[in-house]
């Protein structure tokens, strides 16, 4: 017997849910039962029904009814249908697992940034010590402060901090070394390095809030992933007097926190169903609508590559489709790779390479964060977000090396390697996005190790044939201190994707220029090439640094957010 847990979502109480076994890959119906969706479920078994059924949990979110049901069945695969609701189903060996907890994007923190009116007591000033102005500052600081600085041998070097007590022994001032120039990360280590309390940037430092978004760096340094391990302590708080700067810093911090939370969450709690729930929560907060094409329906609706990659997993593959904004506004479509865990498939990864594969849905996390920010700013766009969400697993249903798949665009692709699954699920999503000819189309994916070899873990690799967009994004990247680097779409490597039996192979015939090869593959599914930008990102910090804990990380998020705002923010 196998334990199957499924979540049923519907806006219509009293609708019917049908449950059928799926044998091998054919719809062979052995037994069925009907579950009446109501606050007091009615179970109506049909002939031969002998399986135990229990209601796991019931609640309502945004006018949606949620039912959690556990069923013991003798089948490995099941097929569920409903006329009104949407169903998430998954094979589970845990008797009381929490795979279908109430969806949440985590409780929104304060980001440790507050307005002056919210300060509980007089804030302690923070002075940024810049090398050029340091002598002038010391000249007016007074004998007491200068004596203390000399005694602790503080210098205005980046990363140095000096706590200056007052005559009463209480903390009176904080000196922070900024080197030649303050940057986004100058305050990144302070939220947990300083004693708990309220702080404010010294007015004599100038308008540092506007200069490089230094308050955002504080907020990013206040992040902790505390879902499974309690936070060490609350962070110190920073007063931001400028209301607009405070709102912008909180908005960008919220988007970054979302990316980090989703990537950091292990695949056991962030599968395709849970990613869908997060997308629905983001949509509900912004007034967007979400449609999901699930499981076998992907074939019916013309998304064969998404189905092929995800069909081996008991966690059903899907295409998440979020829409927001007025129909006459410019179309902007974001596509994010949502591989919630990547074993490599039948071309299985080595253990070390598999360890971080919970982060392979980092592209999906990024586009949800961008959508959240765009809706919060009420940008003048018709926004669409497409996330092919799958788990690349191994079973008798897994797609195989050598298989040929006819894609949504009609082109055939030979599977040269099942571990190059990201470009397969993206190609169908890109074809769908391209069918609407958006003004701007952006895809983000944790796609290739080759991009990491080329630009490392901090820099997002960018591909586009549009010179204007490339310059625009590069300028914003520098302004936002959010590094990216454009790599070439070198047409000379296109022949390396040839196949003897199909239009394309999903991998190159050699190991060279892997990131370029992946980008060229994706370009085959975009007819309006000049509206398209492709990002190949790491999505992970390999070590702790100021403002950036080891773990999930947003790359190119601030640059993209700034570019979208510059283009589409409302003007009054």
Coordinates of N, CA and C in Angstrom, one line a residue, residues 216-321:
X216 N 19.1 49.9 2.6 CA 18.8 48.6 2.1 C 19.8 47.5 2.5
X217 N 21.1 47.9 2.5 CA 22.1 47.0 2.9 C 22.0 46.6 4.4
X218 N 21.5 47.6 5.2 CA 21.2 47.2 6.6 C 20.1 46.2 6.7
X219 N 19.0 46.4 5.9 CA 17.9 45.5 5.9 C 18.3 44.1 5.4
X220 N 19.1 44.1 4.4 CA 19.5 42.8 3.9 C 20.4 42.0 4.9
X221 N 21.1 42.8 5.7 CA 22.0 42.2 6.8 C 21.1 41.7 7.9
X222 N 19.9 42.2 8.0 CA 19.0 41.8 9.1 C 18.3 40.4 8.8
X223 N 18.5 39.9 7.6 CA 17.8 38.7 7.2 C 18.4 37.5 8.0
X224 N 17.4 36.6 8.5 CA 17.8 35.3 9.0 C 16.7 34.3 8.5
X225 N 17.2 33.1 8.1 CA 16.2 32.1 7.7 C 15.9 31.3 8.9
X226 N 14.8 31.5 9.6 CA 14.5 31.0 10.9 C 13.3 30.0 10.8
X227 N 13.1 29.4 9.7 CA 11.9 28.4 9.6 C 12.2 27.2 10.4
X228 N 13.5 26.7 10.4 CA 13.8 25.5 11.1 C 14.7 25.6 12.3
X229 N 15.3 26.8 12.4 CA 16.2 27.1 13.5 C 16.0 28.5 14.0
X230 N 15.7 28.6 15.3 CA 15.3 29.9 15.8 C 16.4 30.9 15.6
X231 N 16.0 32.2 15.3 CA 16.9 33.3 15.2 C 17.7 33.5 16.4
X232 N 18.9 33.9 16.3 CA 19.8 34.1 17.5 C 19.3 35.2 18.4
X233 N 18.8 36.3 17.8 CA 18.3 37.5 18.5 C 17.7 38.4 17.5
X234 N 16.8 39.3 18.0 CA 16.3 40.3 17.1 C 17.4 41.3 16.6
X235 N 17.3 41.8 15.4 CA 18.3 42.7 14.9 C 18.1 44.1 15.5
X236 N 19.2 44.8 15.5 CA 19.1 46.3 15.9 C 18.3 47.0 14.8
X237 N 17.8 48.1 15.1 CA 16.9 48.8 14.2 C 17.6 50.1 13.7
X238 N 17.3 50.5 12.5 CA 17.9 51.7 11.9 C 16.7 52.6 11.5
X239 N 16.8 53.9 12.0 CA 15.8 54.9 11.6 C 16.2 55.4 10.2
X240 N 15.2 55.5 9.4 CA 15.3 56.1 8.0 C 14.3 57.2 8.0
X241 N 14.8 58.4 8.0 CA 13.9 59.6 8.1 C 13.1 59.9 6.8
X242 N 13.7 59.6 5.6 CA 13.1 59.8 4.3 C 12.0 58.8 4.0
X243 N 10.8 59.2 3.9 CA 9.7 58.2 3.8 C 9.8 57.4 2.5
X244 N 10.2 58.0 1.4 CA 10.3 57.3 0.1 C 11.5 56.3 0.2
X245 N 12.6 56.8 0.8 CA 13.8 55.9 0.9 C 13.4 54.7 1.7
X246 N 12.6 54.9 2.8 CA 12.2 53.8 3.7 C 11.3 52.8 2.9
X247 N 10.4 53.4 2.2 CA 9.4 52.5 1.4 C 10.2 51.7 0.4
X248 N 11.1 52.3 -0.3 CA 11.9 51.6 -1.4 C 12.7 50.5 -0.8
X249 N 13.4 50.8 0.3 CA 14.3 49.9 1.0 C 13.5 48.7 1.5
X250 N 12.3 48.9 2.1 CA 11.5 47.8 2.5 C 11.0 47.0 1.4
X251 N 10.6 47.6 0.3 CA 10.1 46.9 -0.9 C 11.1 46.0 -1.4
X252 N 12.3 46.5 -1.6 CA 13.4 45.7 -2.2 C 13.9 44.6 -1.2
X253 N 13.9 44.9 0.1 CA 14.2 43.9 1.1 C 13.2 42.8 1.1
X254 N 11.9 43.2 1.0 CA 10.8 42.2 0.9 C 11.0 41.2 -0.3
X255 N 11.3 41.8 -1.4 CA 11.5 41.0 -2.6 C 12.7 40.1 -2.5
X256 N 13.8 40.6 -1.9 CA 15.0 39.8 -1.7 C 14.8 38.7 -0.6
X257 N 14.1 39.0 0.4 CA 13.7 38.0 1.4 C 12.9 36.9 0.8
X258 N 12.0 37.2 -0.1 CA 11.2 36.2 -0.7 C 12.1 35.2 -1.5
X259 N 13.0 35.8 -2.3 CA 13.9 35.0 -3.0 C 14.7 34.1 -2.1
X260 N 15.3 34.7 -1.1 CA 16.1 33.9 -0.1 C 15.3 32.8 0.6
X261 N 14.1 33.2 1.0 CA 13.3 32.2 1.7 C 13.0 31.0 0.8
X262 N 12.6 31.3 -0.4 CA 12.1 30.2 -1.3 C 13.3 29.3 -1.6
X263 N 14.5 29.9 -1.9 CA 15.6 29.1 -2.3 C 16.1 28.3 -1.0
X264 N 16.1 28.9 0.1 CA 16.6 28.2 1.3 C 15.7 27.1 1.8
X265 N 14.4 27.1 1.5 CA 13.5 26.1 1.9 C 13.8 24.8 1.2
X266 N 14.0 23.7 2.0 CA 14.4 22.4 1.4 C 13.2 21.9 0.5
X267 N 13.6 21.1 -0.5 CA 12.6 20.6 -1.5 C 11.5 19.8 -0.8
X268 N 11.7 19.2 0.4 CA 10.6 18.5 1.0 C 9.5 19.4 1.4
X269 N 9.8 20.7 1.5 CA 8.7 21.7 1.8 C 8.6 22.8 0.8
X270 N 9.2 22.6 -0.4 CA 9.1 23.6 -1.5 C 9.1 22.8 -2.8
X271 N 8.0 22.0 -3.0 CA 7.9 21.3 -4.2 C 7.0 22.1 -5.2
X272 N 6.6 21.6 -6.3 CA 5.7 22.3 -7.2 C 4.4 22.8 -6.6
X273 N 3.8 22.0 -5.7 CA 2.6 22.4 -5.1 C 2.8 23.6 -4.2
X274 N 3.9 23.5 -3.4 CA 4.1 24.6 -2.4 C 4.5 25.9 -3.2
X275 N 5.3 25.8 -4.3 CA 5.6 26.9 -5.1 C 4.4 27.5 -5.7
X276 N 3.4 26.7 -6.1 CA 2.2 27.2 -6.6 C 1.5 28.0 -5.5
X277 N 1.5 27.5 -4.3 CA 0.8 28.2 -3.2 C 1.4 29.6 -2.9
X278 N 2.7 29.7 -3.0 CA 3.4 31.0 -2.8 C 3.0 31.9 -4.0
X279 N 3.0 31.4 -5.2 CA 2.6 32.2 -6.3 C 1.2 32.8 -6.1
X280 N 0.3 31.9 -5.6 CA -1.1 32.4 -5.4 C -1.1 33.4 -4.3
X281 N -0.3 33.3 -3.3 CA -0.3 34.3 -2.2 C 0.3 35.6 -2.7
X282 N 1.3 35.6 -3.5 CA 1.9 36.8 -4.1 C 0.8 37.4 -5.0
X283 N 0.1 36.6 -5.7 CA -0.9 37.1 -6.6 C -2.1 37.8 -5.8
X284 N -2.5 37.1 -4.8 CA -3.6 37.6 -4.0 C -3.2 39.0 -3.3
X285 N -2.0 39.1 -2.9 CA -1.6 40.4 -2.3 C -1.6 41.5 -3.3
X286 N -1.3 41.2 -4.5 CA -1.2 42.2 -5.6 C -2.4 42.4 -6.4
X287 N -3.4 41.5 -6.2 CA -4.6 41.6 -7.1 C -4.4 40.9 -8.4
X288 N -3.6 40.0 -8.5 CA -3.4 39.2 -9.8 C -4.2 38.0 -9.8
X289 N -4.2 37.3 -10.9 CA -4.9 36.0 -11.0 C -3.9 35.0 -11.4
X290 N -4.1 33.7 -11.0 CA -3.2 32.6 -11.3 C -4.0 31.5 -11.9
X291 N -3.5 31.0 -12.9 CA -4.0 29.7 -13.5 C -2.9 28.7 -13.5
X292 N -3.3 27.4 -13.2 CA -2.3 26.4 -13.2 C -2.7 25.2 -14.1
X293 N -1.8 24.8 -15.0 CA -2.1 23.6 -15.8 C -1.3 22.5 -15.1
X294 N -1.9 21.4 -14.8 CA -1.4 20.4 -13.9 C -1.3 19.0 -14.5
X295 N -0.2 18.3 -14.3 CA -0.1 16.9 -14.6 C -0.3 16.6 -16.1
X296 N -1.2 15.6 -16.3 CA -1.5 15.1 -17.6 C -2.1 16.2 -18.5
X297 N -2.7 17.3 -17.9 CA -3.3 18.3 -18.6 C -2.3 19.1 -19.4
X298 N -1.0 19.0 -19.0 CA 0.1 19.7 -19.7 C 0.2 19.2 -21.2
X299 N -0.1 17.9 -21.3 CA -0.1 17.3 -22.7 C -1.2 17.9 -23.5
X300 N -2.4 17.9 -22.9 CA -3.6 18.3 -23.6 C -3.5 19.8 -24.0
X301 N -2.8 20.6 -23.2 CA -2.7 22.0 -23.4 C -1.4 22.4 -24.2
X302 N -0.6 21.4 -24.6 CA 0.5 21.7 -25.4 C 1.8 22.1 -24.8
X303 N 2.1 21.5 -23.6 CA 3.4 21.7 -22.9 C 4.1 20.4 -22.7
X304 N 4.5 19.7 -23.8 CA 5.1 18.4 -23.6 C 6.4 18.3 -22.9
X305 N 7.3 19.3 -23.1 CA 8.6 19.3 -22.4 C 8.5 19.4 -20.9
X306 N 7.6 20.3 -20.4 CA 7.3 20.4 -19.0 C 6.8 19.1 -18.4
X307 N 5.9 18.5 -19.1 CA 5.4 17.2 -18.7 C 6.5 16.1 -18.7
X308 N 7.3 16.1 -19.7 CA 8.3 15.0 -19.9 C 9.3 15.1 -18.7
X309 N 9.8 16.3 -18.4 CA 10.7 16.4 -17.3 C 10.1 16.1 -16.0
X310 N 8.9 16.5 -15.7 CA 8.3 16.3 -14.4 C 7.5 15.0 -14.1
X311 N 7.3 14.2 -15.2 CA 6.4 13.1 -15.0 C 6.9 12.0 -14.1
X312 N 8.2 11.9 -13.9 CA 8.7 10.8 -13.1 C 8.5 11.0 -11.6
X313 N 8.2 12.2 -11.2 CA 8.0 12.5 -9.8 C 6.6 12.3 -9.4
X314 N 6.4 11.8 -8.2 CA 5.0 11.7 -7.7 C 4.4 13.1 -7.4
X315 N 5.3 14.2 -7.4 CA 4.8 15.5 -7.3 C 4.5 16.1 -8.7
X316 N 3.3 16.3 -9.0 CA 2.9 16.6 -10.4 C 3.5 17.8 -11.0
X317 N 4.0 17.7 -12.2 CA 4.5 18.9 -12.9 C 3.4 19.9 -13.2
X318 N 3.7 21.2 -13.4 CA 2.7 22.1 -13.7 C 3.3 23.4 -14.4
X319 N 2.4 24.2 -15.0 CA 2.8 25.5 -15.4 C 2.0 26.5 -14.7
X320 N 2.6 27.3 -13.9 CA 2.0 28.4 -13.1 C 2.0 29.7 -14.0
X321 N 0.8 30.2 -14.2 CA 0.6 31.4 -15.1 C -0.1 32.5 -14.3

